[in-house]
Short mmCIF file of C-alpha atoms in Angstrom, two decimals:
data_model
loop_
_atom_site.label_atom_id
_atom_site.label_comp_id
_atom_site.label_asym_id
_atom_site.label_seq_id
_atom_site.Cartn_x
_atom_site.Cartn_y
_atom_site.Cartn_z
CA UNK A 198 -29.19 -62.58 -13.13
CA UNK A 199 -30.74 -65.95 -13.18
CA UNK A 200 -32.57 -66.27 -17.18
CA UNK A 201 -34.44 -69.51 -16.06
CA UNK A 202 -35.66 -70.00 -12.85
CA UNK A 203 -37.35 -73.56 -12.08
CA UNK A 204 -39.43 -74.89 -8.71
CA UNK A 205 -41.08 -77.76 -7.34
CA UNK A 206 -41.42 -79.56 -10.44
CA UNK A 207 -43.15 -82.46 -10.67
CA UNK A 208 -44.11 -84.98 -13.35
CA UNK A 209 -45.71 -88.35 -12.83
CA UNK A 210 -46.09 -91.10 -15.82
CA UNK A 211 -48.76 -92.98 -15.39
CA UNK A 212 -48.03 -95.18 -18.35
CA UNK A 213 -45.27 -97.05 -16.46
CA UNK A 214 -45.92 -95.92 -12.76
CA UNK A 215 -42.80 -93.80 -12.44
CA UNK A 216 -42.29 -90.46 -10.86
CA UNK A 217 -40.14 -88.76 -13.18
CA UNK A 218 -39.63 -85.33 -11.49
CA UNK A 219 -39.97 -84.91 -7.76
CA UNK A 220 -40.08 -81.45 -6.02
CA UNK A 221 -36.93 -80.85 -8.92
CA UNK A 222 -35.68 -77.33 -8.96
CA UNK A 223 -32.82 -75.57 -11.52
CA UNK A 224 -31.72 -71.81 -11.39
CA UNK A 225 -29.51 -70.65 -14.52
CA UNK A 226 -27.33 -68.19 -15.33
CA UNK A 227 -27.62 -65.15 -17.97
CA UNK A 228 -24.91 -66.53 -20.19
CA UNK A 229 -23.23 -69.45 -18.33
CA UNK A 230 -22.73 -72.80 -19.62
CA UNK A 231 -25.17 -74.67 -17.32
CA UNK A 232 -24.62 -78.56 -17.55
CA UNK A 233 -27.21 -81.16 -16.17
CA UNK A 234 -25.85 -84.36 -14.63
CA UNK A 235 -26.96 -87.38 -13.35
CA UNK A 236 -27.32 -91.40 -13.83
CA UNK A 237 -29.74 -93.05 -16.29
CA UNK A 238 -33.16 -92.19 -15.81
CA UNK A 239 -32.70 -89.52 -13.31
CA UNK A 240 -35.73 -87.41 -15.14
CA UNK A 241 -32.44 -85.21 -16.85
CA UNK A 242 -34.33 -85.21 -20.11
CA UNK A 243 -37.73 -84.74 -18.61
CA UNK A 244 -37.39 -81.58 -16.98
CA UNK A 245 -35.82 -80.12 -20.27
CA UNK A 246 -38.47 -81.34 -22.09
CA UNK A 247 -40.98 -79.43 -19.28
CA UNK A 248 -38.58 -76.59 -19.82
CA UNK A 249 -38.93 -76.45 -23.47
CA UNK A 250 -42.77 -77.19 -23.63
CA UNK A 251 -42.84 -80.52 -24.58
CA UNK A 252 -44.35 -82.50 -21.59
CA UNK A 253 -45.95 -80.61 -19.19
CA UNK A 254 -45.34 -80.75 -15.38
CA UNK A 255 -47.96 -81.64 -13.06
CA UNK A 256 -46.93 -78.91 -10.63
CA UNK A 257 -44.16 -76.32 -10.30
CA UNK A 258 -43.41 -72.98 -11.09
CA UNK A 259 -40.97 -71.73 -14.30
CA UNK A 260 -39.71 -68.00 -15.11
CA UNK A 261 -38.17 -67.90 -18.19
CA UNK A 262 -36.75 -65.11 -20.44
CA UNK A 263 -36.21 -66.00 -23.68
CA UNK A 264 -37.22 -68.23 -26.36
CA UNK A 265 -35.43 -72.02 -26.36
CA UNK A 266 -34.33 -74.42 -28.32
CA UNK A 267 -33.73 -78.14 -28.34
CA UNK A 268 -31.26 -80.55 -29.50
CA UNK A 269 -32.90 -83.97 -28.49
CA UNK A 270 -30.66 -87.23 -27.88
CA UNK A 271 -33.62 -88.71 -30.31
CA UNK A 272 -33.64 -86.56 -33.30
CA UNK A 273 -36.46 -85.12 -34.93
CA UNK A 274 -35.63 -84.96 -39.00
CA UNK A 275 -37.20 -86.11 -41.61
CA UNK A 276 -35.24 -88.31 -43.91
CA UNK A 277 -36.98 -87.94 -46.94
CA UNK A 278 -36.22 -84.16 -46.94
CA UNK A 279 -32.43 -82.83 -48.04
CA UNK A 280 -30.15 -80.95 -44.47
CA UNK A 281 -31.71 -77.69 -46.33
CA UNK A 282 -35.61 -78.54 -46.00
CA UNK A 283 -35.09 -79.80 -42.44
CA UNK A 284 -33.41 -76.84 -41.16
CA UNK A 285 -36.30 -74.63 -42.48
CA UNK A 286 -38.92 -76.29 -42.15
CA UNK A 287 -42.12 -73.77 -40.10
CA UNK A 288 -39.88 -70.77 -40.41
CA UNK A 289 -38.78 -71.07 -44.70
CA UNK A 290 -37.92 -67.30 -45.34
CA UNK A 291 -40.27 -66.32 -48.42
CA UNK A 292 -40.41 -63.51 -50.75
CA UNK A 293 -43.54 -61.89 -52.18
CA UNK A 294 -45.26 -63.25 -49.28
CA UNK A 295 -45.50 -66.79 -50.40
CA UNK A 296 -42.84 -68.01 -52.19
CA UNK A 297 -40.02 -70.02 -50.42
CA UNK A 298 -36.54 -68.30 -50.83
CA UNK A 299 -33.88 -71.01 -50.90
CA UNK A 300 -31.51 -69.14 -51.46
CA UNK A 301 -31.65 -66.58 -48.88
CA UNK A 302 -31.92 -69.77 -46.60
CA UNK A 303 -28.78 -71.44 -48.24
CA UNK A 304 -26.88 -68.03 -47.57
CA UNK A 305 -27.89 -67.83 -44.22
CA UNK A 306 -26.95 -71.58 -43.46
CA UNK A 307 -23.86 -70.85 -45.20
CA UNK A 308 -22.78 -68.40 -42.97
CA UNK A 309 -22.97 -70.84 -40.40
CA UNK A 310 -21.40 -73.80 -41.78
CA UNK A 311 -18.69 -71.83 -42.40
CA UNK A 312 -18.36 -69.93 -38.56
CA UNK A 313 -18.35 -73.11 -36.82
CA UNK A 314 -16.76 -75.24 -39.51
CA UNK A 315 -19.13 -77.86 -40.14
CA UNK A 316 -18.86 -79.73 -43.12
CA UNK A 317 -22.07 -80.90 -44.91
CA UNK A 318 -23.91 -80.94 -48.16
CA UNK A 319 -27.35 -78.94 -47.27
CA UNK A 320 -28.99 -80.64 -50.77
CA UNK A 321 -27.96 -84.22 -49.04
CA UNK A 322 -30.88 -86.10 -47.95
CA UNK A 323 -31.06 -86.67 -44.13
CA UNK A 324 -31.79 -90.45 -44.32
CA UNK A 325 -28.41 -90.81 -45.82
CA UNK A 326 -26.20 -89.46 -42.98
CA UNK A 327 -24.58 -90.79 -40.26
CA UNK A 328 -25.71 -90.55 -36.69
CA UNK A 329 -23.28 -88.18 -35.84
CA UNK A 330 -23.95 -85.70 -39.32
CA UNK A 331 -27.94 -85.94 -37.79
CA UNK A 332 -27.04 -84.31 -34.70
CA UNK A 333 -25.30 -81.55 -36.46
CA UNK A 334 -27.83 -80.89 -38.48
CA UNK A 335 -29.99 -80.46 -35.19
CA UNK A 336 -27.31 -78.11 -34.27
CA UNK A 337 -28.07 -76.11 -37.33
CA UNK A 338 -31.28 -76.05 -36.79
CA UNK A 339 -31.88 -74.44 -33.71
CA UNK A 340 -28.68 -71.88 -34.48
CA UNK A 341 -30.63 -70.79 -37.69
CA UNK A 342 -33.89 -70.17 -35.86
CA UNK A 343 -31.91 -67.76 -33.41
CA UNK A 344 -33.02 -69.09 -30.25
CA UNK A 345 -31.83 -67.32 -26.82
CA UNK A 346 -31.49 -70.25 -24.88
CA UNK A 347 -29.93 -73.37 -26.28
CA UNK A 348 -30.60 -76.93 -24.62
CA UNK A 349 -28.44 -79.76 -26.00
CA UNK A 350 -29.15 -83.19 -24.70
CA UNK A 351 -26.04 -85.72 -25.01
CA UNK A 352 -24.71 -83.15 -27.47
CA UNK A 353 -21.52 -85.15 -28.20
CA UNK A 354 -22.26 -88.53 -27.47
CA UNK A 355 -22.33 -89.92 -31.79
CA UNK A 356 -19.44 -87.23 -32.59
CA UNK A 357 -15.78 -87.76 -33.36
CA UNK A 358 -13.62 -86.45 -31.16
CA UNK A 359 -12.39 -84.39 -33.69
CA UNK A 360 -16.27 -82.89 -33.94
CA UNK A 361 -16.77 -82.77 -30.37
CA UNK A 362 -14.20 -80.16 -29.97
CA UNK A 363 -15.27 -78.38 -32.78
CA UNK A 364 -18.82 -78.64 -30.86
CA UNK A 365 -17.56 -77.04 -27.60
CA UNK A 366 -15.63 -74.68 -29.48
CA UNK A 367 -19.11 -73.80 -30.96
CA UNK A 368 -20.73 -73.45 -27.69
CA UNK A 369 -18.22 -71.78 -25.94
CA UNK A 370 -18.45 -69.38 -28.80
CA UNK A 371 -22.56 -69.71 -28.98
CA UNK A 372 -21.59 -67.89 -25.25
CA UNK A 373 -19.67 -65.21 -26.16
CA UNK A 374 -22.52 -64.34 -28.40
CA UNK A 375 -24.59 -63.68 -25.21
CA UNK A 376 -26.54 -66.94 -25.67
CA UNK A 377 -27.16 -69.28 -22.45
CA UNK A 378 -26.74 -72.69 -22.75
CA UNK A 379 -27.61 -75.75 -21.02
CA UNK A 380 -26.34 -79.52 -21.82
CA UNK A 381 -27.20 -82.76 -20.57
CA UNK A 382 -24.06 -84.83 -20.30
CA UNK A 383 -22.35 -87.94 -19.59
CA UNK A 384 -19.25 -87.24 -20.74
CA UNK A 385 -16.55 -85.27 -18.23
CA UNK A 386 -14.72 -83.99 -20.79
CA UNK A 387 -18.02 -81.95 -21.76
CA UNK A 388 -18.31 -80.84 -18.63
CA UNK A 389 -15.11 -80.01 -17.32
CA UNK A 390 -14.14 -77.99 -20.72
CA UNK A 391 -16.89 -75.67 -21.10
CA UNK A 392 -19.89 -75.47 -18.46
CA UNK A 393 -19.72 -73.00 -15.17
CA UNK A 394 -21.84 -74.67 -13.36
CA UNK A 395 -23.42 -78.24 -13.06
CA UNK A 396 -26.51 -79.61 -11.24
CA UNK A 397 -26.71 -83.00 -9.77
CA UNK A 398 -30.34 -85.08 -10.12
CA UNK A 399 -31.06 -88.19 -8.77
CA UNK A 400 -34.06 -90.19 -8.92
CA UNK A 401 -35.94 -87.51 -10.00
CA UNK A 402 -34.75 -85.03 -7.19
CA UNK A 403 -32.46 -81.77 -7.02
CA UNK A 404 -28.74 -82.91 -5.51
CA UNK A 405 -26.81 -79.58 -5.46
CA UNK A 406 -25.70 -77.31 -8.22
CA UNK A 407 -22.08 -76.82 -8.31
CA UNK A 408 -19.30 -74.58 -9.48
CA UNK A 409 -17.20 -76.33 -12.40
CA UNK A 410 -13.64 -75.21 -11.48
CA UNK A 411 -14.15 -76.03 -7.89
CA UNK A 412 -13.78 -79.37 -8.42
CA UNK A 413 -11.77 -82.16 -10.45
CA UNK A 414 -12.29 -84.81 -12.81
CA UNK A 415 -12.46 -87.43 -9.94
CA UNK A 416 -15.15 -85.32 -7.70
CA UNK A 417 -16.85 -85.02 -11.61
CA UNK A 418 -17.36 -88.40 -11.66
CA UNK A 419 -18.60 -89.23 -8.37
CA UNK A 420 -21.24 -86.17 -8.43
CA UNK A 421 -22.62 -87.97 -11.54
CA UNK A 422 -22.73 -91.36 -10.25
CA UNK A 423 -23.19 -90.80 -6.42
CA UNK A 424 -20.51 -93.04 -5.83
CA UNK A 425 -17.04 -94.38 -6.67
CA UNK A 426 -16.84 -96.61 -10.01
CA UNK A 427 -14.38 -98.89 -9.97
CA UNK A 428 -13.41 -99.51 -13.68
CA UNK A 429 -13.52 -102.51 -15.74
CA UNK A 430 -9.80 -103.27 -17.44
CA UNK A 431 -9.25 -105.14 -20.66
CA UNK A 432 -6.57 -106.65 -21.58
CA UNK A 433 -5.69 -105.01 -25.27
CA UNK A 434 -2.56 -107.13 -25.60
CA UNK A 435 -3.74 -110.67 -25.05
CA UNK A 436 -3.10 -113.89 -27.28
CA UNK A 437 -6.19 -114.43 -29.68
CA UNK A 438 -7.32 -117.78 -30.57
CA UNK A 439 -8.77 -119.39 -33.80
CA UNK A 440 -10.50 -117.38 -36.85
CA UNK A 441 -14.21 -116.88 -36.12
CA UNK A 442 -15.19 -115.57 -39.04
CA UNK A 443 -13.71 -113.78 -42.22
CA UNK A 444 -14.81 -110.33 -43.11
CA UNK A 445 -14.74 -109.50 -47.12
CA UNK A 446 -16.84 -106.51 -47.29
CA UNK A 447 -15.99 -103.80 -49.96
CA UNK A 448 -14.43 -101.39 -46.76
CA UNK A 449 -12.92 -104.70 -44.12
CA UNK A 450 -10.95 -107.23 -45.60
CA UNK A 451 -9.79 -109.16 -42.03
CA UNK A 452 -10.24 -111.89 -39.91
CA UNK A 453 -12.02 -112.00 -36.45
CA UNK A 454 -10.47 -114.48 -33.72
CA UNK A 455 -11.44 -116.06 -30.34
CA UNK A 456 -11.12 -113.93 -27.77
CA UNK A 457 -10.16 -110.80 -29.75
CA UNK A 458 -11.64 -106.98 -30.26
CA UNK A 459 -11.34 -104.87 -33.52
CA UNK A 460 -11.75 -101.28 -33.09
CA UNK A 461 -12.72 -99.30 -36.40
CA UNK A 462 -12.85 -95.59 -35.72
CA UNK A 463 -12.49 -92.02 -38.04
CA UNK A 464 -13.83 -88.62 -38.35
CA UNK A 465 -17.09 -87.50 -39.35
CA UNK A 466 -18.51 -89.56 -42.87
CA UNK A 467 -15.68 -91.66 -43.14
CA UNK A 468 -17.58 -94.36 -43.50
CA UNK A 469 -18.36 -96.30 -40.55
CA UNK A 470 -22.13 -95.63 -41.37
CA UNK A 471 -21.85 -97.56 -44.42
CA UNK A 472 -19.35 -100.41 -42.80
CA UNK A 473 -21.90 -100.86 -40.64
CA UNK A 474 -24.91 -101.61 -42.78
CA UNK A 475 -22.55 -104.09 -44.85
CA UNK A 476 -21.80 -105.93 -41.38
CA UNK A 477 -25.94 -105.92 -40.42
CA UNK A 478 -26.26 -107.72 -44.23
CA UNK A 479 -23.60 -110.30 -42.95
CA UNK A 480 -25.33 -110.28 -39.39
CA UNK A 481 -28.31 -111.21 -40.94
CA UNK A 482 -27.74 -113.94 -42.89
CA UNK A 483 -25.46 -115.49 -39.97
CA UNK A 484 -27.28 -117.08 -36.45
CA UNK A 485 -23.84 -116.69 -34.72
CA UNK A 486 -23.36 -112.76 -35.55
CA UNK A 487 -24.85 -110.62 -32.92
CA UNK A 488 -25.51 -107.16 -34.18
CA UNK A 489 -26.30 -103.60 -32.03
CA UNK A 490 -26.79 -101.23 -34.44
CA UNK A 491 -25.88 -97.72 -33.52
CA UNK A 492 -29.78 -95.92 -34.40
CA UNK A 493 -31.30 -97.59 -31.63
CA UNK A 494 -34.37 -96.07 -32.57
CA UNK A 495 -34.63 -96.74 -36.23
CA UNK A 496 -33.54 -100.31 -36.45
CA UNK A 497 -32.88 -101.35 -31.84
CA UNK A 498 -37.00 -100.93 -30.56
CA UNK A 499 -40.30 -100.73 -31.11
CA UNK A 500 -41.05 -97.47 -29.17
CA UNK A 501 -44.59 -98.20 -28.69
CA UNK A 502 -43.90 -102.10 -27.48
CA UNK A 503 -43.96 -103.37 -23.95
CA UNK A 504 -40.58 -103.85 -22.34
CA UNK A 505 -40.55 -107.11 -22.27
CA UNK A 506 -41.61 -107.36 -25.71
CA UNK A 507 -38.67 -105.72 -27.02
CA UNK A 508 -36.51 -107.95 -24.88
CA UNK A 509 -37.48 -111.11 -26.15
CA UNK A 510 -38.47 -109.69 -29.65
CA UNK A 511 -35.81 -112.07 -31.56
CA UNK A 512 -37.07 -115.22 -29.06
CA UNK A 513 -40.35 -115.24 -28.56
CA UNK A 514 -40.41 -118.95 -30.03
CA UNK A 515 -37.89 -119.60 -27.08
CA UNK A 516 -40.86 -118.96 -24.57
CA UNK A 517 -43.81 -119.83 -26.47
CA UNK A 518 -45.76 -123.77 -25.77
CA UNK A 519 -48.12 -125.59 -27.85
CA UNK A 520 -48.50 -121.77 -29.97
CA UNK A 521 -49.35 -119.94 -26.56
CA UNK A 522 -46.65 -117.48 -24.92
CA UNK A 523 -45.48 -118.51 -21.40
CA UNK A 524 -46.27 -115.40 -19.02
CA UNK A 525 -44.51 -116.42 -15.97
CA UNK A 526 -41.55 -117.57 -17.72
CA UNK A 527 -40.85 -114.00 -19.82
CA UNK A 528 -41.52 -111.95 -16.85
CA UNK A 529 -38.66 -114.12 -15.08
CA UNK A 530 -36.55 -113.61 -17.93
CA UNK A 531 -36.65 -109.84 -18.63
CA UNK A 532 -36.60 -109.07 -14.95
CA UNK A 533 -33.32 -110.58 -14.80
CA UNK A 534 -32.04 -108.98 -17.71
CA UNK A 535 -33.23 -105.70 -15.94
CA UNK A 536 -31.01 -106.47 -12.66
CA UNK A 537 -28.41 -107.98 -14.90
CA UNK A 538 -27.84 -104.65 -16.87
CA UNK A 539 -29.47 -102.29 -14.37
CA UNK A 540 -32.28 -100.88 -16.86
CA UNK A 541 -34.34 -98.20 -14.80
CA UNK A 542 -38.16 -99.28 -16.63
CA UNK A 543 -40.33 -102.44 -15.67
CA UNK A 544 -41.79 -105.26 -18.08
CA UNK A 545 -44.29 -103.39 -18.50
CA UNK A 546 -43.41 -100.19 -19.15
CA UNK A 547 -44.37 -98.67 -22.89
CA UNK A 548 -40.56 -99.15 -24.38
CA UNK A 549 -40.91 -95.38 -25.53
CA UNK A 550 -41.14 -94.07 -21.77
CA UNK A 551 -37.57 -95.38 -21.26
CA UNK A 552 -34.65 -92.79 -21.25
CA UNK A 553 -32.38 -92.88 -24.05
CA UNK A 554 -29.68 -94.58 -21.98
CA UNK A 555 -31.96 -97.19 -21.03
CA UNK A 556 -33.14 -97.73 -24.45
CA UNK A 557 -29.47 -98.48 -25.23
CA UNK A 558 -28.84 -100.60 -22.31
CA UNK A 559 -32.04 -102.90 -23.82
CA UNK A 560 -30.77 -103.33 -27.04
CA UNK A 561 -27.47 -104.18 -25.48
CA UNK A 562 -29.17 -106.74 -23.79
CA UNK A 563 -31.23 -108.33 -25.84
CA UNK A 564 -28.71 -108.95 -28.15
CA UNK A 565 -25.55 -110.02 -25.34
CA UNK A 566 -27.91 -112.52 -23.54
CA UNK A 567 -28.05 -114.39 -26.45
CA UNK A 568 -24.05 -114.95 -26.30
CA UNK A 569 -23.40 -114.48 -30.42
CA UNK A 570 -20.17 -115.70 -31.28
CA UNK A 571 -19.31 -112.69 -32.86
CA UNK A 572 -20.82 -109.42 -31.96
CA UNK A 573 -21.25 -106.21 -34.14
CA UNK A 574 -20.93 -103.82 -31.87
CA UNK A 575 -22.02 -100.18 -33.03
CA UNK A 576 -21.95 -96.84 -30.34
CA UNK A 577 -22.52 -99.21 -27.47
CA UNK A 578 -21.83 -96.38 -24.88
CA UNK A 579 -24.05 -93.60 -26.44
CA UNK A 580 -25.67 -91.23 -23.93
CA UNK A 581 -25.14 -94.05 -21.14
CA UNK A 582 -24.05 -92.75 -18.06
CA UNK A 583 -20.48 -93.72 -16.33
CA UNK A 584 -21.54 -96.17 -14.28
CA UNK A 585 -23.88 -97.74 -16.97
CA UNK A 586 -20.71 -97.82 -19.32
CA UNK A 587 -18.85 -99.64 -16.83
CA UNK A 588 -21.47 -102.28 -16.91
CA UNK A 589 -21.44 -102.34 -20.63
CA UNK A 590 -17.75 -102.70 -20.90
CA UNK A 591 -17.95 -105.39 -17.91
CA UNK A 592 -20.21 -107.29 -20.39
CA UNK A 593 -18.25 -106.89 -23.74
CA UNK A 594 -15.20 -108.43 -21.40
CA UNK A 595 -17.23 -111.26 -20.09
CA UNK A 596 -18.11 -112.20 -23.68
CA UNK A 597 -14.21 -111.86 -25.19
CA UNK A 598 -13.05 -114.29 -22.05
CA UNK A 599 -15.79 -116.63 -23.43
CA UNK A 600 -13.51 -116.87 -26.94
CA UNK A 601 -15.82 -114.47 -28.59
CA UNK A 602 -14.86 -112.22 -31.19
CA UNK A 603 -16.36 -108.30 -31.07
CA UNK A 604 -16.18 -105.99 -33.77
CA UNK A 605 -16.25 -102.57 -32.24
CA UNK A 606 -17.70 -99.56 -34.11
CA UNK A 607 -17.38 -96.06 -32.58
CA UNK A 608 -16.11 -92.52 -33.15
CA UNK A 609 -15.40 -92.42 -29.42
CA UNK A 610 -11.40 -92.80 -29.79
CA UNK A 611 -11.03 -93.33 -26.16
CA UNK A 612 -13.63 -96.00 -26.14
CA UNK A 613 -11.83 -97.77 -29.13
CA UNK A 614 -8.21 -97.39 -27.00
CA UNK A 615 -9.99 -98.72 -23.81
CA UNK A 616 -11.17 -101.94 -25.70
CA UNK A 617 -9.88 -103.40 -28.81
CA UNK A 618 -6.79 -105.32 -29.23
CA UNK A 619 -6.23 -104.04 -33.47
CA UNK A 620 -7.68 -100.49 -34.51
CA UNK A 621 -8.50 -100.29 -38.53
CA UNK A 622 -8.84 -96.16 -38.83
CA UNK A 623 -11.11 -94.79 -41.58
CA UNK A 624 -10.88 -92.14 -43.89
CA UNK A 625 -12.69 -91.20 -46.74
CA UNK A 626 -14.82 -94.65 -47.11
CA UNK A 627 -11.88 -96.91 -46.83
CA UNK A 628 -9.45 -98.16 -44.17
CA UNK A 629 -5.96 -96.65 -44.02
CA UNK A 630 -4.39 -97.75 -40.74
CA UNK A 631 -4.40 -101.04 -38.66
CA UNK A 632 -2.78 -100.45 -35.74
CA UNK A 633 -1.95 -103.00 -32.64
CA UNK A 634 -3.30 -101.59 -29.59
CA UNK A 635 0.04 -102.51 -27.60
CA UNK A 636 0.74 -99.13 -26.10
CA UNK A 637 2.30 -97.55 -29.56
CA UNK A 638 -1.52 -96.07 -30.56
CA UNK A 639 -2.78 -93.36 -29.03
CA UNK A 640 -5.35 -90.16 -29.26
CA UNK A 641 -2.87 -87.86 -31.44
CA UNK A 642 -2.05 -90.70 -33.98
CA UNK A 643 -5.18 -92.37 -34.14
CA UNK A 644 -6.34 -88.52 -34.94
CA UNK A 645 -3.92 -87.78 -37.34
CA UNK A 646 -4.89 -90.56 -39.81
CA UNK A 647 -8.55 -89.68 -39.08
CA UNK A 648 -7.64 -86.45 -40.50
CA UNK A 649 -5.95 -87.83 -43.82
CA UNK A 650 -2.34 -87.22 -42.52
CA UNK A 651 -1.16 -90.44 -43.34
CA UNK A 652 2.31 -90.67 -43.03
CA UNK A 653 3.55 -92.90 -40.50
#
């Protein structure tokens, strides 16, 4: 029995001439797993978004039976309110009519902390968590209001590996519970592990929809993409050059060399959040530190800028003559960072209208076309697609032949294996572990001192 049935949907944006959603159709199961694949700016997001009453569709037909929820790639918290307020906020259980009851919300949140193991302080105020904690607070959220149907968009893409399994252990249980459950995905793993069924989009249009175990990781990958990817090697073992640049924050205490890439990595609030606002201090102060932070909302774009102003937002002296900004020559410029990073928008798209991987793929470029000599690089593959990533990683290679020096911040383990040539591992706010990426690191033991085990 099919819960959601979708057909002919179609959504046009007039803002930035793009058709979004084009004769799109989606069938999904009672109680499957239903992921939702596709490249950058395939209209993935969009059609959730119809499905969940956010945008409307221009045309199209939806059944639906049940009420949804949404976990959106871009969150939607308030900071200045504690886990607690955000989680109740329009449904706060109240006694006497009127009164708020805290703690019959506390109870009930609780009792889910504790059933899917998450680990957070509901008094803590939201603006002080990591990207990562955010998200599971969104998880929260739509759990507590009991929703039937549960749409998750990039639902793993700023967790640990340690909390991504914990997350698909949560949906797969979420499942057994009777609910259905749809994800947007880039990741494989995601997809592979717990969904029944994916369906392909491309450009806006319904590929096929496909049975999970019916295929392999390989056939995964080229459904998603459309195409074979051929993957971009580093070299983790290389010789490094000359010191860059000396770190001598409270949490890194190294040195950064030519043609070399630190990895820093952990579980959860470990403390990359805070490393990384002590590296955009340092970033700031120095013209030769590149920085991409990893809320590419908060502190990458101005949602409500033109494209191309967001591209040249930290040059637009570079293209400006006698006080007067040079049309011709900006247009030139972010077109070819467009083909250069393959960003699905044009110059003069609203910066908003983008997809979240594209957002990512602007800061990204922005801040690489400028060719720092050391880069502070935070999350640089969230929500991007495979292909996309590829790119990226292309990119961060092209600037560590040039002698440049990255410092790599992600909880994506395999990310931080793929790329750096010394791992520092966090726990608890500080750095236990440096390891040498020369084969001897791996998954398990890069996990284990994530986890506090600490004995070599």
């Amino acid at each position: 029995m099919n819960i959601i049935e979708m057909n002919h949907i179609c959504k046009y944006f007039h803002v930035n001439n793009t058709q979004a959603l084009d004769n799109m159709r989606l069938s999904v199961k009672q109680g499957e797993i239903h992921a939702i694949v596709g490249e950058n700016g395939a209209g993935k997001s969009t059609l959730m978004k119809i499905l969940h009453n956010i945008e409307k569709c221009d045309s199209g037909e939806i059944t639906i039976s049940g009420n949804t929820g949404m976990v959106s790639q871009h969150f939607r918290l308030i900071d200045e309110l504690s886990i607690l307020e955000n989680i109740i906020i329009g449904v706060e259980p109240c006694k006497m009519g009127f009164l708020i009851d805290n703690k019959q919300s506390k109870e009930s949140i609780k009792r889910i902390l504790d059933k899917y193991g998450f680990h957070l302080d509901i008094n803590e105020k939201v603006g002080n968590l990591s990207i990562g904690q955010k998200q599971l607070v969104e998880i929260i959220k739509i759990i507590f209001n009991n929703s039937d149907i549960l749409i998750f968009d990039e639902p793993t893409s700023a967790l640990s590996d340690n909390e991504a399994h914990k997350l698909r252990e949560t949906l797969l249980s979420l499942k057994k519970n009777g609910k259905t459950i749809i994800i947007i995905s880039h990741k494989i793993k995601d997809i592979e592990s717990i969904s029944d069924r994916f369906t392909i989009m491309r450009k806006g249009q319904y590929i096929e929809t496909v049975e999970t175990k019916n295929v392999n990781l390989d056939e995964i990958s080229r459904h998603m993409s459309g195409s074979d990817i051929v993957k971009t090697i580093i070299n983790t073992t290389n010789s490094v050059g000359k010191v860059l640049y000396s770190f001598n924050t409270k949490q890194l205490k190294t040195s950064i060399h030519e043609n070399e890439i630190i990895g820093i990595t952990g579980y959860g609030d470990c403390g990359l959040h805070t490393l990384e606002n002590d590296l955009e201090e340092i970033s700031l102060k120095n013209e030769n530190i590149g920085y991409v932070p990893s809320d590419r909302l908060g502190k990458g774009v101005e949602l409500n800028s033109l494209l191309k102003e967001t591209m040249i937002a930290k040059k637009r002296f570079n293209f400006s003559k006698i006080g007067l900004l040079q049309t011709k020559r900006i247009n030139d410029y972010c077109n070819g960072l467009i083909r250069k990073f393959n960003i699905k928008g044009y110059i003069n798209s609203i910066t908003g209208t983008l997809s979240g991987g594209n957002l990512q793929k602007t800061v990204l470029a922005r801040v690489l076309d400028t060719d720092p000599e050391i880069l502070v690089l935070c999350s640089p593959t969230w929500g991007i697609d495979l292909e996309s990533s590829n790119n990226i990683y292309n990119q961060i290679k092209l600037l560590k032949d040039r002698n440049r020096g990255i410092i790599l911040l992600s909880s994506d383990i395999d990310e931080i294996l793929k790329l750096s040539n010394r791992i520092f591992v966090m726990y608890k706010g500080n750095i236990i572990k440096e390891l040498k990426n020369d084969g001897s690191a791996s998954q398990e033991i890069i996990g284990k001192f994530s986890s506090g085990i600490i004995n070599d």
